[in-house]
């Protein structure tokens, strides 16, 4: 048995082995600092945004009662004798969400079920990148397309309704097409997490492909599918550019898809242009609407996260 | 249909059943009595260009338990899955030869695999209950095939009784099947299969994920079920094959010297008793006595 003298622990004064670090290991500390710093930045940004929404909102609610804000249906911010009934804006937002889900749920789910349960490998490989491209199209381009291409198509398809240049229905439709990849990719993840043994079990009971997909795979992936829908809804609530460009700018409490309606996001996008004096009620209004928007999307995202966690727990 | 002189494997001449040790290398097979359910001839299974199993032939007799044994990778599960066209679900899988089920080749062009699987059910290695209630698991097959609500209720009760699970779950039929123990889940999967009122039940190592007590219960159940159904079981456990089966097919692998590709082959098919007490092939003897595999 030979022991290299280099490896033998040099006995220190007390005769104990020297187990102190052989070098100061600065690299470890630097990496830790960078990573922890990144985490702090993202948390700090979120906190800063929330605070910057809350502060002016508090000023706003000193001038306008919160009850009037949440229950009023007249909106005329910036005008003489201004009305701040946010339901007028909320009706636009709700319509955008509704019409967009009308498109994104069936199409997105259809895509997910087709790609995961039916499509051969090569189709899946070809279609998935196309969906990713769709997800990456700038919303301003979709807005433009909605305004100049989609509106005439919709007017042709539904001639019994009177379609103007701007309509909240067409804006919602365009947002829905944009959200298809959100629904399809999250639903597809959920379907993929369903163990194949369940499908095999159902096939072994003499089920057809449709029965296996609809009665086994979809129910087993249900919470993930619901999560994908909530995420798409949340995306539609927050979508600004398409709604601003194609949805029109009239603040009115209506549920008519052919009407131009100012949604919450389009109000913010339209009003926050820099020529509004800080500290005025109109200025504060933007933040109050922003805070409400933030609250809605926060609740939706929290719901979605809970749903996604649930389907992960079942099968992982 | 049933032909007592038909040999399960090999050429058409049937040697009489011998009580003495036959000459080595004779592929001795007992004449089959009773109604033939499956008659396999020259069955090959390919995955793409890889031949997983070659030239398999044996018969499965009604109300018997036929065991497929052999070392890992010898293709016995592959072969089992070709008996109800579950291999169709694997891209690239192909089955050649004749898999005759009551005289009809289930790989004929006019055969619908869904219809095949309604008659030939399957229980898997790992219990795979659906994430639904106990009731809905058992009622799944009947519901898919149009049984009414009241029919389903009686089918569920009947199937759970046959699967020896009724007493344990009768008050919890609405509970999730995932709350059951592994052994209970496997009996639930058996109940789910027999709720289809199949003709044949295929079992792919149904006890390998279970403890000895649960295994003993399933084995008891199999013997009981064989009174009503025909059972083909793949097992790694030779004692299990010896305990429950009437006939045993022993598979092994042939290694191609040049390419090192392994192909599953049927070495011997006979009464279980003979396979374990007096096999005609040396490879079978080595395996059942534990010298190999």
mmCIF file of C-alpha atoms in Angstrom, chain A residues 37-303:
data_model
loop_
_atom_site.group_PDB
_atom_site.id
_atom_site.type_symbol
_atom_site.label_atom_id
_atom_site.label_comp_id
_atom_site.label_asym_id
_atom_site.label_seq_id
_atom_site.Cartn_x
_atom_site.Cartn_y
_atom_site.Cartn_z
ATOM 1 C CA UNK A 37 -30.023 38.765 -8.435
ATOM 2 C CA UNK A 38 -32.130 37.618 -11.397
ATOM 3 C CA UNK A 39 -34.753 36.248 -9.049
ATOM 4 C CA UNK A 40 -34.793 39.486 -7.068
ATOM 5 C CA UNK A 41 -35.173 41.581 -10.243
ATOM 6 C CA UNK A 42 -38.237 39.689 -11.438
ATOM 7 C CA UNK A 43 -39.922 39.790 -8.036
ATOM 8 C CA UNK A 44 -39.029 43.463 -7.569
ATOM 9 C CA UNK A 45 -40.457 44.332 -10.994
ATOM 10 C CA UNK A 46 -43.749 42.681 -10.148
ATOM 11 C CA UNK A 47 -43.940 44.488 -6.822
ATOM 12 C CA UNK A 48 -43.043 47.806 -8.478
ATOM 13 C CA UNK A 49 -45.752 47.390 -11.113
ATOM 14 C CA UNK A 50 -48.374 46.561 -8.515
ATOM 15 C CA UNK A 51 -47.348 49.533 -6.370
ATOM 16 C CA UNK A 52 -47.325 51.908 -9.332
ATOM 17 C CA UNK A 53 -50.847 50.732 -10.195
ATOM 18 C CA UNK A 54 -52.122 51.011 -6.633
ATOM 19 C CA UNK A 55 -50.813 54.485 -5.784
ATOM 20 C CA UNK A 56 -52.576 56.487 -8.561
ATOM 21 C CA UNK A 57 -55.613 54.193 -8.202
ATOM 22 C CA UNK A 58 -55.957 55.299 -4.581
ATOM 23 C CA UNK A 59 -55.971 58.921 -5.798
ATOM 24 C CA UNK A 60 -58.610 58.009 -8.355
ATOM 25 C CA UNK A 61 -60.881 56.416 -5.779
ATOM 26 C CA UNK A 62 -60.672 59.592 -3.683
ATOM 27 C CA UNK A 63 -62.417 61.407 -6.563
ATOM 28 C CA UNK A 64 -64.710 58.650 -7.804
ATOM 29 C CA UNK A 65 -66.485 56.188 -5.551
ATOM 30 C CA UNK A 66 -65.481 52.566 -6.057
ATOM 31 C CA UNK A 67 -69.159 51.593 -6.257
ATOM 32 C CA UNK A 68 -69.788 54.067 -9.056
ATOM 33 C CA UNK A 69 -66.675 52.800 -10.837
ATOM 34 C CA UNK A 70 -67.657 49.146 -10.640
ATOM 35 C CA UNK A 71 -71.377 49.468 -11.278
ATOM 36 C CA UNK A 72 -71.697 52.415 -13.670
ATOM 37 C CA UNK A 73 -72.347 51.726 -17.348
ATOM 38 C CA UNK A 74 -71.458 55.171 -18.695
ATOM 39 C CA UNK A 75 -67.870 55.973 -19.537
ATOM 40 C CA UNK A 76 -66.720 59.414 -20.614
ATOM 41 C CA UNK A 77 -63.299 59.850 -19.070
ATOM 42 C CA UNK A 78 -61.567 63.045 -20.127
ATOM 43 C CA UNK A 79 -64.756 64.861 -20.963
ATOM 44 C CA UNK A 80 -66.639 67.580 -19.138
ATOM 45 C CA UNK A 81 -68.823 66.014 -16.423
ATOM 46 C CA UNK A 82 -66.981 62.725 -16.876
ATOM 47 C CA UNK A 83 -68.603 59.383 -16.057
ATOM 48 C CA UNK A 84 -66.464 56.493 -14.832
ATOM 49 C CA UNK A 85 -68.673 53.432 -15.132
ATOM 50 C CA UNK A 86 -66.117 50.740 -15.950
ATOM 51 C CA UNK A 87 -68.820 48.250 -16.970
ATOM 52 C CA UNK A 88 -68.873 50.008 -20.328
ATOM 53 C CA UNK A 89 -65.228 49.024 -20.834
ATOM 54 C CA UNK A 90 -65.691 45.665 -19.143
ATOM 55 C CA UNK A 91 -68.492 44.778 -21.570
ATOM 56 C CA UNK A 92 -66.004 45.211 -24.403
ATOM 57 C CA UNK A 93 -63.426 43.054 -22.631
ATOM 58 C CA UNK A 94 -65.982 40.371 -21.810
ATOM 59 C CA UNK A 95 -67.079 40.275 -25.442
ATOM 60 C CA UNK A 96 -63.508 39.920 -26.641
ATOM 61 C CA UNK A 97 -63.006 37.019 -24.208
ATOM 62 C CA UNK A 98 -66.298 35.396 -25.173
ATOM 63 C CA UNK A 99 -65.853 35.550 -28.956
ATOM 64 C CA UNK A 100 -62.213 34.579 -28.741
ATOM 65 C CA UNK A 101 -62.998 31.498 -26.643
ATOM 66 C CA UNK A 102 -65.766 30.619 -29.070
ATOM 67 C CA UNK A 103 -62.964 30.146 -31.614
ATOM 68 C CA UNK A 104 -59.951 29.113 -29.569
ATOM 69 C CA UNK A 105 -61.618 26.361 -27.497
ATOM 70 C CA UNK A 106 -62.989 24.212 -30.329
ATOM 71 C CA UNK A 107 -60.139 24.870 -32.755
ATOM 72 C CA UNK A 108 -57.372 24.629 -30.143
ATOM 73 C CA UNK A 109 -58.822 21.476 -28.580
ATOM 74 C CA UNK A 110 -59.387 19.969 -32.002
ATOM 75 C CA UNK A 111 -55.787 20.641 -32.938
ATOM 76 C CA UNK A 112 -54.532 19.166 -29.650
ATOM 77 C CA UNK A 113 -56.643 16.006 -29.862
ATOM 78 C CA UNK A 114 -55.834 15.540 -33.521
ATOM 79 C CA UNK A 115 -52.100 16.033 -33.090
ATOM 80 C CA UNK A 116 -51.794 13.939 -29.948
ATOM 81 C CA UNK A 117 -54.248 11.118 -30.589
ATOM 82 C CA UNK A 118 -54.686 10.832 -34.335
ATOM 83 C CA UNK A 119 -51.934 12.431 -36.381
ATOM 84 C CA UNK A 120 -49.000 10.389 -37.619
ATOM 85 C CA UNK A 121 -45.605 11.546 -36.448
ATOM 86 C CA UNK A 122 -44.715 13.455 -39.595
ATOM 87 C CA UNK A 123 -47.904 15.548 -39.444
ATOM 88 C CA UNK A 124 -47.213 16.380 -35.813
ATOM 89 C CA UNK A 125 -43.676 17.402 -36.709
ATOM 90 C CA UNK A 126 -44.934 19.590 -39.557
ATOM 91 C CA UNK A 127 -47.843 21.264 -37.778
ATOM 92 C CA UNK A 128 -46.242 22.054 -34.418
ATOM 93 C CA UNK A 129 -43.754 24.630 -35.795
ATOM 94 C CA UNK A 130 -46.547 26.290 -37.804
ATOM 95 C CA UNK A 131 -48.501 26.764 -34.580
ATOM 96 C CA UNK A 132 -45.407 28.197 -32.956
ATOM 97 C CA UNK A 133 -45.100 30.685 -35.797
ATOM 98 C CA UNK A 134 -48.739 31.682 -35.325
ATOM 99 C CA UNK A 135 -48.063 32.178 -31.628
ATOM 100 C CA UNK A 136 -45.169 34.429 -32.545
ATOM 101 C CA UNK A 137 -46.930 36.731 -35.035
ATOM 102 C CA UNK A 138 -46.865 40.293 -33.622
ATOM 103 C CA UNK A 139 -50.336 41.260 -32.489
ATOM 104 C CA UNK A 140 -50.126 44.510 -34.419
ATOM 105 C CA UNK A 141 -49.916 42.454 -37.605
ATOM 106 C CA UNK A 142 -52.916 40.384 -36.548
ATOM 107 C CA UNK A 143 -54.768 43.596 -35.727
ATOM 108 C CA UNK A 144 -54.085 44.948 -39.191
ATOM 109 C CA UNK A 145 -55.149 41.683 -40.757
ATOM 110 C CA UNK A 146 -58.348 41.651 -38.680
ATOM 111 C CA UNK A 147 -59.200 45.180 -39.766
ATOM 112 C CA UNK A 148 -58.547 44.805 -43.483
ATOM 113 C CA UNK A 149 -59.067 41.110 -44.222
ATOM 114 C CA UNK A 150 -61.137 39.510 -41.483
ATOM 115 C CA UNK A 151 -63.823 42.193 -41.195
ATOM 116 C CA UNK A 152 -64.898 41.921 -44.880
ATOM 117 C CA UNK A 153 -64.850 38.108 -44.653
ATOM 118 C CA UNK A 154 -67.057 38.147 -41.563
ATOM 119 C CA UNK A 155 -69.366 40.675 -43.211
ATOM 120 C CA UNK A 156 -69.692 38.340 -46.212
ATOM 121 C CA UNK A 157 -70.300 35.273 -44.073
ATOM 122 C CA UNK A 158 -72.856 36.921 -41.801
ATOM 123 C CA UNK A 159 -74.568 39.426 -44.137
ATOM 124 C CA UNK A 160 -77.737 39.570 -42.036
ATOM 125 C CA UNK A 161 -75.845 41.572 -39.411
ATOM 126 C CA UNK A 162 -74.648 45.113 -40.001
ATOM 127 C CA UNK A 163 -70.868 45.208 -39.764
ATOM 128 C CA UNK A 164 -69.039 48.521 -39.578
ATOM 129 C CA UNK A 165 -65.331 49.130 -40.065
ATOM 130 C CA UNK A 166 -64.707 48.386 -36.427
ATOM 131 C CA UNK A 167 -66.500 45.749 -34.416
ATOM 132 C CA UNK A 168 -65.774 44.077 -31.137
ATOM 133 C CA UNK A 169 -66.908 40.742 -32.595
ATOM 134 C CA UNK A 170 -64.243 40.694 -35.293
ATOM 135 C CA UNK A 171 -61.623 41.794 -32.756
ATOM 136 C CA UNK A 172 -62.658 38.889 -30.506
ATOM 137 C CA UNK A 173 -62.510 36.485 -33.439
ATOM 138 C CA UNK A 174 -58.970 37.610 -34.285
ATOM 139 C CA UNK A 175 -57.881 37.287 -30.655
ATOM 140 C CA UNK A 176 -59.394 33.806 -30.691
ATOM 141 C CA UNK A 177 -57.383 32.755 -33.734
ATOM 142 C CA UNK A 178 -54.298 34.157 -32.074
ATOM 143 C CA UNK A 179 -55.022 32.114 -28.907
ATOM 144 C CA UNK A 180 -55.395 28.788 -30.713
ATOM 145 C CA UNK A 181 -51.729 27.886 -30.083
ATOM 146 C CA UNK A 182 -52.137 28.615 -26.356
ATOM 147 C CA UNK A 183 -55.068 26.222 -26.038
ATOM 148 C CA UNK A 184 -53.538 23.608 -28.314
ATOM 149 C CA UNK A 185 -50.068 23.510 -26.814
ATOM 150 C CA UNK A 186 -51.151 23.395 -23.160
ATOM 151 C CA UNK A 187 -53.894 20.862 -23.944
ATOM 152 C CA UNK A 188 -51.448 18.783 -25.907
ATOM 153 C CA UNK A 189 -49.076 18.727 -22.935
ATOM 154 C CA UNK A 190 -51.958 17.563 -20.772
ATOM 155 C CA UNK A 191 -52.934 14.833 -23.232
ATOM 156 C CA UNK A 192 -49.348 13.706 -23.538
ATOM 157 C CA UNK A 193 -49.201 13.333 -19.744
ATOM 158 C CA UNK A 194 -52.026 10.777 -19.866
ATOM 159 C CA UNK A 195 -50.281 7.413 -19.571
ATOM 160 C CA UNK A 196 -50.503 5.235 -22.649
ATOM 161 C CA UNK A 197 -51.489 2.309 -20.443
ATOM 162 C CA UNK A 198 -54.929 3.922 -20.051
ATOM 163 C CA UNK A 199 -55.406 4.092 -23.806
ATOM 164 C CA UNK A 200 -54.247 0.490 -24.153
ATOM 165 C CA UNK A 201 -56.697 -0.545 -21.448
ATOM 166 C CA UNK A 202 -59.534 1.123 -23.298
ATOM 167 C CA UNK A 203 -58.506 -0.345 -26.660
ATOM 168 C CA UNK A 204 -58.380 -3.781 -25.043
ATOM 169 C CA UNK A 205 -62.034 -3.303 -24.070
ATOM 170 C CA UNK A 206 -62.951 -2.957 -27.726
ATOM 171 C CA UNK A 207 -63.092 0.838 -27.828
ATOM 172 C CA UNK A 208 -62.672 2.754 -31.042
ATOM 173 C CA UNK A 209 -60.111 5.500 -31.444
ATOM 174 C CA UNK A 210 -62.798 8.131 -30.909
ATOM 175 C CA UNK A 211 -63.973 6.488 -27.687
ATOM 176 C CA UNK A 212 -60.423 6.247 -26.409
ATOM 177 C CA UNK A 213 -59.758 9.922 -27.239
ATOM 178 C CA UNK A 214 -63.027 11.387 -25.983
ATOM 179 C CA UNK A 215 -63.878 9.080 -23.082
ATOM 180 C CA UNK A 216 -60.411 8.324 -21.712
ATOM 181 C CA UNK A 217 -57.723 10.756 -22.868
ATOM 182 C CA UNK A 218 -59.703 14.007 -22.714
ATOM 183 C CA UNK A 219 -61.297 13.371 -19.288
ATOM 184 C CA UNK A 220 -57.937 12.261 -17.890
ATOM 185 C CA UNK A 221 -56.374 15.487 -19.189
ATOM 186 C CA UNK A 222 -59.335 17.599 -18.160
ATOM 187 C CA UNK A 223 -57.710 19.881 -15.620
ATOM 188 C CA UNK A 224 -54.905 20.674 -18.052
ATOM 189 C CA UNK A 225 -57.413 21.416 -20.780
ATOM 190 C CA UNK A 226 -59.331 23.737 -18.455
ATOM 191 C CA UNK A 227 -56.040 25.416 -17.583
ATOM 192 C CA UNK A 228 -55.339 26.002 -21.275
ATOM 193 C CA UNK A 229 -58.750 27.634 -21.661
ATOM 194 C CA UNK A 230 -58.209 29.873 -18.640
ATOM 195 C CA UNK A 231 -54.815 30.910 -20.002
ATOM 196 C CA UNK A 232 -56.418 31.769 -23.342
ATOM 197 C CA UNK A 233 -59.116 33.784 -21.540
ATOM 198 C CA UNK A 234 -56.472 35.604 -19.561
ATOM 199 C CA UNK A 235 -54.577 36.327 -22.760
ATOM 200 C CA UNK A 236 -57.763 37.690 -24.345
ATOM 201 C CA UNK A 237 -58.472 39.920 -21.338
ATOM 202 C CA UNK A 238 -55.020 41.442 -21.640
ATOM 203 C CA UNK A 239 -54.826 41.662 -25.444
ATOM 204 C CA UNK A 240 -54.498 45.314 -26.426
ATOM 205 C CA UNK A 241 -53.303 45.892 -29.961
ATOM 206 C CA UNK A 242 -55.806 43.764 -31.872
ATOM 207 C CA UNK A 243 -58.705 45.082 -29.822
ATOM 208 C CA UNK A 244 -57.543 48.668 -30.136
ATOM 209 C CA UNK A 245 -57.079 48.399 -33.920
ATOM 210 C CA UNK A 246 -60.110 46.316 -34.897
ATOM 211 C CA UNK A 247 -62.508 46.656 -31.969
ATOM 212 C CA UNK A 248 -63.318 50.304 -32.255
ATOM 213 C CA UNK A 249 -63.190 53.117 -29.713
ATOM 214 C CA UNK A 250 -66.698 53.807 -28.514
ATOM 215 C CA UNK A 251 -67.152 53.245 -24.776
ATOM 216 C CA UNK A 252 -70.576 51.701 -24.599
ATOM 217 C CA UNK A 253 -72.219 49.052 -22.485
ATOM 218 C CA UNK A 254 -73.432 46.571 -25.069
ATOM 219 C CA UNK A 255 -73.223 42.942 -26.009
ATOM 220 C CA UNK A 256 -73.717 43.428 -29.722
ATOM 221 C CA UNK A 257 -70.755 41.956 -31.633
ATOM 222 C CA UNK A 258 -71.183 44.295 -34.597
ATOM 223 C CA UNK A 259 -70.737 47.438 -32.469
ATOM 224 C CA UNK A 260 -67.429 49.205 -32.002
ATOM 225 C CA UNK A 261 -66.678 48.959 -28.278
ATOM 226 C CA UNK A 262 -63.805 50.347 -26.251
ATOM 227 C CA UNK A 263 -62.359 47.545 -24.126
ATOM 228 C CA UNK A 264 -60.347 48.093 -20.953
ATOM 229 C CA UNK A 265 -57.028 47.506 -22.648
ATOM 230 C CA UNK A 266 -57.863 49.678 -25.621
ATOM 231 C CA UNK A 267 -58.859 52.510 -23.276
ATOM 232 C CA UNK A 268 -55.453 52.317 -21.629
ATOM 233 C CA UNK A 269 -53.644 52.010 -24.944
ATOM 234 C CA UNK A 270 -55.570 54.908 -26.403
ATOM 235 C CA UNK A 271 -55.357 57.241 -23.419
ATOM 236 C CA UNK A 272 -51.836 56.685 -22.111
ATOM 237 C CA UNK A 273 -50.159 58.684 -24.860
ATOM 238 C CA UNK A 274 -48.144 61.180 -22.879
ATOM 239 C CA UNK A 275 -50.265 64.276 -23.375
ATOM 240 C CA UNK A 276 -52.227 63.707 -20.189
ATOM 241 C CA UNK A 277 -51.154 65.732 -17.193
ATOM 242 C CA UNK A 278 -49.996 63.600 -14.283
ATOM 243 C CA UNK A 279 -52.184 63.869 -11.222
ATOM 244 C CA UNK A 280 -55.414 64.612 -13.105
ATOM 245 C CA UNK A 281 -58.340 62.270 -12.637
ATOM 246 C CA UNK A 282 -58.033 61.103 -16.248
ATOM 247 C CA UNK A 283 -54.413 60.193 -15.568
ATOM 248 C CA UNK A 284 -55.407 58.255 -12.443
ATOM 249 C CA UNK A 285 -58.198 56.513 -14.354
ATOM 250 C CA UNK A 286 -55.688 54.681 -16.502
ATOM 251 C CA UNK A 287 -54.165 53.133 -13.425
ATOM 252 C CA UNK A 288 -57.503 52.222 -11.882
ATOM 253 C CA UNK A 289 -58.491 50.388 -15.061
ATOM 254 C CA UNK A 290 -55.024 48.828 -15.173
ATOM 255 C CA UNK A 291 -55.404 47.627 -11.610
ATOM 256 C CA UNK A 292 -58.748 46.015 -12.385
ATOM 257 C CA UNK A 293 -57.241 44.375 -15.457
ATOM 258 C CA UNK A 294 -54.310 43.133 -13.424
ATOM 259 C CA UNK A 295 -56.653 41.709 -10.781
ATOM 260 C CA UNK A 296 -58.716 39.834 -13.385
ATOM 261 C CA UNK A 297 -55.708 38.294 -15.115
ATOM 262 C CA UNK A 298 -54.084 37.480 -11.780
ATOM 263 C CA UNK A 299 -57.149 35.544 -10.670
ATOM 264 C CA UNK A 300 -57.348 33.730 -14.009
ATOM 265 C CA UNK A 301 -53.662 32.831 -13.976
ATOM 266 C CA UNK A 302 -53.854 31.570 -10.406
ATOM 267 C CA UNK A 303 -56.783 29.352 -11.383
#
